[in-house]
């Protein structure tokens, strides 16, 4: 278990303790959690550190805490994070100049610049955030050529595990999920615009993302609508194929995360048709038994907690109340323990934090779910 891992380690547990402490004003457990993290070195490696690992992850948690006891540590980690972002951006622009497709870890939410951008947005580092947003605009709007075929600029050079592709993924793949794919950058661009933070070309990138997601929203064999999780080059070139089996409605790769990104983008550009598609798809994700039967645990990443948190955030902005009315009956399914004890994405900390957030008497103002690009 990594102490500085937000997704599956002690840093995820610390995030839960910080949010609880903010509401209860008892910081005993939160300070103990922070001590458990800081007792060992926190990585600031330019390649390995990201929103979910190392200095940026710990900085994110301390920022959510908002406690004066962490002011000095946060400033140090913050400076390391800004340096990591600058180094990552330089590498990304060198790759772009060479006309090569990226690896997922260059741009995605979990390991890449989208996640680091989410941190910068949460912290209010507007100058550095500008550079990230401009990079994401290029990523979405500037196509690439792979094996003689035009593909989007976010086309991954690797397979879905971000390993060098072989077989059907020899030419890379298109990734649709919010954790690792194009909907992460789309959500960040939309959330930044929502708070008035814009760069040149941002609306063009949002429009491009909306067009892509609406064109790939394919009817499933039971009448619901969904998106592919990822596609190799031959399948991408064929285009949408209606009649597929409905997928698992997970935050990481499924309809809830994708629909939230589409809803945020459509709200930013006042695209009512795309907004209706996003909200209808989210409603189906929580009411269609062929989708919900594929949820086998309560985790945030691919379980009930992630589904319900994403659906709740979509419902808060939805034009119709149907989705909000469907959620209370499903909340008990997120109360079960996971098989992992630590972490936000795969552990009990994420489940407990989600249930706390969805059942709190007073709204939580920490915006902790910024690391999931839901708000």
PDB file of N, CA and C in Angstrom, residues 190-198:
ATOM      1  N   UNK A 190     -14.721  22.253 -19.513  1.00  0.00           N
ATOM      2  CA  UNK A 190     -16.061  22.752 -19.192  1.00  0.00           C
ATOM      3  C   UNK A 190     -16.123  23.323 -17.781  1.00  0.00           C
ATOM      4  N   UNK A 191     -15.503  22.636 -16.822  1.00  0.00           N
ATOM      5  CA  UNK A 191     -15.517  23.120 -15.445  1.00  0.00           C
ATOM      6  C   UNK A 191     -14.752  24.434 -15.316  1.00  0.00           C
ATOM      7  N   UNK A 192     -13.645  24.556 -16.032  1.00  0.00           N
ATOM      8  CA  UNK A 192     -12.894  25.817 -16.003  1.00  0.00           C
ATOM      9  C   UNK A 192     -13.736  26.950 -16.573  1.00  0.00           C
ATOM     10  N   UNK A 193     -14.409  26.675 -17.660  1.00  0.00           N
ATOM     11  CA  UNK A 193     -15.259  27.702 -18.271  1.00  0.00           C
ATOM     12  C   UNK A 193     -16.399  28.083 -17.342  1.00  0.00           C
ATOM     13  N   UNK A 194     -16.884  27.112 -16.593  1.00  0.00           N
ATOM     14  CA  UNK A 194     -18.009  27.352 -15.680  1.00  0.00           C
ATOM     15  C   UNK A 194     -17.660  28.395 -14.626  1.00  0.00           C
ATOM     16  N   UNK A 195     -16.407  28.455 -14.227  1.00  0.00           N
ATOM     17  CA  UNK A 195     -15.994  29.438 -13.224  1.00  0.00           C
ATOM     18  C   UNK A 195     -15.298  30.628 -13.868  1.00  0.00           C
ATOM     19  N   UNK A 196     -15.473  30.783 -15.186  1.00  0.00           N
ATOM     20  CA  UNK A 196     -14.978  31.960 -15.878  1.00  0.00           C
ATOM     21  C   UNK A 196     -13.538  31.905 -16.310  1.00  0.00           C
ATOM     22  N   UNK A 197     -12.955  30.710 -16.337  1.00  0.00           N
ATOM     23  CA  UNK A 197     -11.553  30.594 -16.725  1.00  0.00           C
ATOM     24  C   UNK A 197     -11.474  30.047 -18.142  1.00  0.00           C
ATOM     25  N   UNK A 198     -11.069  30.890 -19.084  1.00  0.00           N
ATOM     26  CA  UNK A 198     -11.086  30.499 -20.492  1.00  0.00           C
ATOM     27  C   UNK A 198      -9.776  30.858 -21.184  1.00  0.00           C
TER      28      UNK A 198
END
